[in-house]
Amino acid sequence: MKEKLLPFIKQFIPFSLLMFATQFWVTRFLFPETPFYYNLVGVYSFHFCVTFLMYLFLVFVNTTFFDKTGYTFLATGILKMMASIVFLMPLIQSDFENKIPDVGAFFIPFFLFLLFETIHSVRLLNPK
């Protein structure tokens, strides 16, 4: 399990830091007047933790039940979407004026983290 998780971690941490720095720069310098409901650290903490835990569970399933890895990936993707809705529920229910920048600031990294997780999951399924 360690040999499958270590390459992911070695790429995941720099990827996350680069994404965070890029979005920090974009929000601070290109949109300095735009108020955000969620702070950037909270959004990236959510994405980092959820993606890491989902991939950790995927590696566990891959090592114990290899034939169920694809189904596990689909199930964790659905769970990740549901967790995102729960995370965004305070914003959705709030009286915050402009919700579109927050939704964009959340879902752009969401899909990039999902792409990263998908690439590594495919490598997990097909190690060649």
PDB file of C-alpha atoms in Angstrom:
ATOM      1  CA  MET A   1       0.000   0.000   0.000  1.00  0.00           C
ATOM      2  CA  LYS A   2       2.885   2.326   0.794  1.00  0.00           C
ATOM      3  CA  GLU A   3       4.393   1.911  -2.691  1.00  0.00           C
ATOM      4  CA  LYS A   4       1.092   2.963  -4.268  1.00  0.00           C
ATOM      5  CA  LEU A   5       0.494   5.921  -1.969  1.00  0.00           C
ATOM      6  CA  LEU A   6       3.957   7.502  -1.906  1.00  0.00           C
ATOM      7  CA  PRO A   7       4.086   8.527  -5.612  1.00  0.00           C
ATOM      8  CA  PHE A   8       0.659  10.110  -5.217  1.00  0.00           C
ATOM      9  CA  ILE A   9       1.747  12.111  -2.160  1.00  0.00           C
ATOM     10  CA  LYS A  10       4.960  13.254  -3.874  1.00  0.00           C
ATOM     11  CA  GLN A  11       2.902  14.783  -6.678  1.00  0.00           C
ATOM     12  CA  PHE A  12      -0.196  15.752  -4.718  1.00  0.00           C
ATOM     13  CA  ILE A  13       1.432  18.124  -2.227  1.00  0.00           C
ATOM     14  CA  PRO A  14       3.272  20.228  -4.862  1.00  0.00           C
ATOM     15  CA  PHE A  15       0.156  20.205  -7.055  1.00  0.00           C
ATOM     16  CA  SER A  16      -1.974  21.471  -4.163  1.00  0.00           C
ATOM     17  CA  LEU A  17       0.533  24.155  -3.193  1.00  0.00           C
ATOM     18  CA  LEU A  18       0.864  25.354  -6.781  1.00  0.00           C
ATOM     19  CA  MET A  19      -2.897  25.512  -7.193  1.00  0.00           C
ATOM     20  CA  PHE A  20      -3.276  27.372  -3.909  1.00  0.00           C
ATOM     21  CA  ALA A  21      -0.563  29.888  -4.822  1.00  0.00           C
ATOM     22  CA  THR A  22      -2.077  30.440  -8.255  1.00  0.00           C
ATOM     23  CA  GLN A  23      -5.567  31.014  -6.925  1.00  0.00           C
ATOM     24  CA  PHE A  24      -4.237  33.202  -4.129  1.00  0.00           C
ATOM     25  CA  TRP A  25      -2.468  35.367  -6.682  1.00  0.00           C
ATOM     26  CA  VAL A  26      -5.519  35.525  -8.957  1.00  0.00           C
ATOM     27  CA  THR A  27      -7.924  36.459  -6.174  1.00  0.00           C
ATOM     28  CA  ARG A  28      -5.593  39.008  -4.556  1.00  0.00           C
ATOM     29  CA  PHE A  29      -4.342  40.794  -7.653  1.00  0.00           C
ATOM     30  CA  LEU A  30      -7.002  40.327 -10.330  1.00  0.00           C
ATOM     31  CA  PHE A  31     -10.080  40.491  -8.096  1.00  0.00           C
ATOM     32  CA  PRO A  32      -9.039  42.603  -5.077  1.00  0.00           C
ATOM     33  CA  GLU A  33     -12.470  44.214  -4.675  1.00  0.00           C
ATOM     34  CA  THR A  34     -14.479  40.971  -4.817  1.00  0.00           C
ATOM     35  CA  PRO A  35     -15.707  39.772  -1.431  1.00  0.00           C
ATOM     36  CA  PHE A  36     -15.650  36.007  -0.873  1.00  0.00           C
ATOM     37  CA  TYR A  37     -17.817  34.090   1.571  1.00  0.00           C
ATOM     38  CA  TYR A  38     -15.213  31.336   2.066  1.00  0.00           C
ATOM     39  CA  ASN A  39     -11.549  31.999   2.608  1.00  0.00           C
ATOM     40  CA  LEU A  40      -9.066  30.306   0.326  1.00  0.00           C
ATOM     41  CA  VAL A  41      -7.444  28.248   3.076  1.00  0.00           C
ATOM     42  CA  GLY A  42     -10.793  26.696   3.973  1.00  0.00           C
ATOM     43  CA  VAL A  43     -11.574  25.792   0.375  1.00  0.00           C
ATOM     44  CA  TYR A  44      -8.173  24.210  -0.214  1.00  0.00           C
ATOM     45  CA  SER A  45      -8.201  22.429   3.129  1.00  0.00           C
ATOM     46  CA  PHE A  46     -11.496  20.853   2.123  1.00  0.00           C
ATOM     47  CA  HIS A  47     -10.225  19.841  -1.317  1.00  0.00           C
ATOM     48  CA  PHE A  48      -6.921  18.535   0.021  1.00  0.00           C
ATOM     49  CA  CYS A  49      -8.462  16.464   2.818  1.00  0.00           C
ATOM     50  CA  VAL A  50     -11.310  15.036   0.768  1.00  0.00           C
ATOM     51  CA  THR A  51      -9.098  14.128  -2.193  1.00  0.00           C
ATOM     52  CA  PHE A  52      -6.419  12.570   0.007  1.00  0.00           C
ATOM     53  CA  LEU A  53      -8.924  10.542   2.047  1.00  0.00           C
ATOM     54  CA  MET A  54     -10.743   9.352  -1.058  1.00  0.00           C
ATOM     55  CA  TYR A  55      -7.513   8.269  -2.719  1.00  0.00           C
ATOM     56  CA  LEU A  56      -6.330   6.589   0.481  1.00  0.00           C
ATOM     57  CA  PHE A  57      -9.558   4.586   0.570  1.00  0.00           C
ATOM     58  CA  LEU A  58      -9.164   3.807  -3.136  1.00  0.00           C
ATOM     59  CA  VAL A  59      -5.654   2.441  -2.550  1.00  0.00           C
ATOM     60  CA  PHE A  60      -6.953   0.337   0.337  1.00  0.00           C
ATOM     61  CA  VAL A  61      -9.673  -1.156  -1.855  1.00  0.00           C
ATOM     62  CA  ASN A  62      -7.184  -1.657  -4.682  1.00  0.00           C
ATOM     63  CA  THR A  63      -4.834  -3.665  -2.479  1.00  0.00           C
ATOM     64  CA  THR A  64      -7.561  -5.805  -0.918  1.00  0.00           C
ATOM     65  CA  PHE A  65     -10.216  -6.087  -3.660  1.00  0.00           C
ATOM     66  CA  PHE A  66      -8.578  -5.159  -6.970  1.00  0.00           C
ATOM     67  CA  ASP A  67     -11.690  -5.929  -9.034  1.00  0.00           C
ATOM     68  CA  LYS A  68     -13.773  -3.417  -7.056  1.00  0.00           C
ATOM     69  CA  THR A  69     -11.458  -0.425  -7.568  1.00  0.00           C
ATOM     70  CA  GLY A  70     -13.469   1.087 -10.437  1.00  0.00           C
ATOM     71  CA  TYR A  71     -16.716   0.912  -8.501  1.00  0.00           C
ATOM     72  CA  THR A  72     -14.976   2.424  -5.498  1.00  0.00           C
ATOM     73  CA  PHE A  73     -13.749   5.311  -7.636  1.00  0.00           C
ATOM     74  CA  LEU A  74     -17.297   5.991  -8.797  1.00  0.00           C
ATOM     75  CA  ALA A  75     -18.644   5.776  -5.246  1.00  0.00           C
ATOM     76  CA  THR A  76     -15.968   8.097  -3.852  1.00  0.00           C
ATOM     77  CA  GLY A  77     -16.684  10.563  -6.663  1.00  0.00           C
ATOM     78  CA  ILE A  78     -20.336  10.651  -5.676  1.00  0.00           C
ATOM     79  CA  LEU A  79     -19.391  11.060  -2.012  1.00  0.00           C
ATOM     80  CA  LYS A  80     -17.050  13.892  -2.939  1.00  0.00           C
ATOM     81  CA  MET A  81     -19.868  15.664  -4.787  1.00  0.00           C
ATOM     82  CA  MET A  82     -22.207  15.247  -1.827  1.00  0.00           C
ATOM     83  CA  ALA A  83     -19.532  16.533   0.562  1.00  0.00           C
ATOM     84  CA  SER A  84     -19.088  19.558  -1.701  1.00  0.00           C
ATOM     85  CA  ILE A  85     -22.783  20.364  -1.515  1.00  0.00           C
ATOM     86  CA  VAL A  86     -22.694  20.056   2.273  1.00  0.00           C
ATOM     87  CA  PHE A  87     -19.631  22.327   2.340  1.00  0.00           C
ATOM     88  CA  LEU A  88     -21.363  24.915   0.136  1.00  0.00           C
ATOM     89  CA  MET A  89     -24.733  24.742   1.933  1.00  0.00           C
ATOM     90  CA  PRO A  90     -24.022  27.742   4.229  1.00  0.00           C
ATOM     91  CA  LEU A  91     -23.219  29.840   1.150  1.00  0.00           C
ATOM     92  CA  ILE A  92     -26.318  28.636  -0.678  1.00  0.00           C
ATOM     93  CA  GLN A  93     -28.573  29.443   2.271  1.00  0.00           C
ATOM     94  CA  SER A  94     -26.927  32.765   3.090  1.00  0.00           C
ATOM     95  CA  ASP A  95     -28.020  36.244   2.096  1.00  0.00           C
ATOM     96  CA  PHE A  96     -24.600  36.876   0.558  1.00  0.00           C
ATOM     97  CA  GLU A  97     -25.075  39.150  -2.458  1.00  0.00           C
ATOM     98  CA  ASN A  98     -22.847  37.705  -5.179  1.00  0.00           C
ATOM     99  CA  LYS A  99     -22.412  33.948  -4.870  1.00  0.00           C
ATOM    100  CA  ILE A 100     -20.970  33.349  -8.330  1.00  0.00           C
ATOM    101  CA  PRO A 101     -17.318  34.205  -7.483  1.00  0.00           C
ATOM    102  CA  ASP A 102     -17.434  31.829  -4.518  1.00  0.00           C
ATOM    103  CA  VAL A 103     -18.934  29.023  -6.566  1.00  0.00           C
ATOM    104  CA  GLY A 104     -16.270  29.533  -9.230  1.00  0.00           C
ATOM    105  CA  ALA A 105     -13.514  29.725  -6.631  1.00  0.00           C
ATOM    106  CA  PHE A 106     -14.747  26.410  -5.242  1.00  0.00           C
ATOM    107  CA  PHE A 107     -15.547  24.418  -8.375  1.00  0.00           C
ATOM    108  CA  ILE A 108     -12.536  25.304 -10.514  1.00  0.00           C
ATOM    109  CA  PRO A 109     -10.185  23.670  -7.965  1.00  0.00           C
ATOM    110  CA  PHE A 110     -12.784  20.912  -7.426  1.00  0.00           C
ATOM    111  CA  PHE A 111     -12.547  19.821 -11.042  1.00  0.00           C
ATOM    112  CA  LEU A 112      -8.758  20.158 -11.140  1.00  0.00           C
ATOM    113  CA  PHE A 113      -8.419  18.033  -7.999  1.00  0.00           C
ATOM    114  CA  LEU A 114     -10.879  15.558  -9.519  1.00  0.00           C
ATOM    115  CA  LEU A 115      -8.791  15.406 -12.702  1.00  0.00           C
ATOM    116  CA  PHE A 116      -5.652  14.800 -10.641  1.00  0.00           C
ATOM    117  CA  GLU A 117      -7.391  12.061  -8.673  1.00  0.00           C
ATOM    118  CA  THR A 118      -8.760  10.487 -11.872  1.00  0.00           C
ATOM    119  CA  ILE A 119      -5.330  10.350 -13.502  1.00  0.00           C
ATOM    120  CA  HIS A 120      -3.855   8.635 -10.458  1.00  0.00           C
ATOM    121  CA  SER A 121      -6.809   6.284 -10.155  1.00  0.00           C
ATOM    122  CA  VAL A 122      -6.362   5.182 -13.760  1.00  0.00           C
ATOM    123  CA  ARG A 123      -2.689   4.532 -13.008  1.00  0.00           C
ATOM    124  CA  LEU A 124      -3.794   2.501 -10.028  1.00  0.00           C
ATOM    125  CA  LEU A 125      -6.094   0.402 -12.209  1.00  0.00           C
ATOM    126  CA  ASN A 126      -3.608   0.043 -15.062  1.00  0.00           C
ATOM    127  CA  PRO A 127      -0.076   0.094 -13.652  1.00  0.00           C
ATOM    128  CA  LYS A 128       1.619  -0.491 -17.051  1.00  0.00           C
TER     129      LYS A 128
END
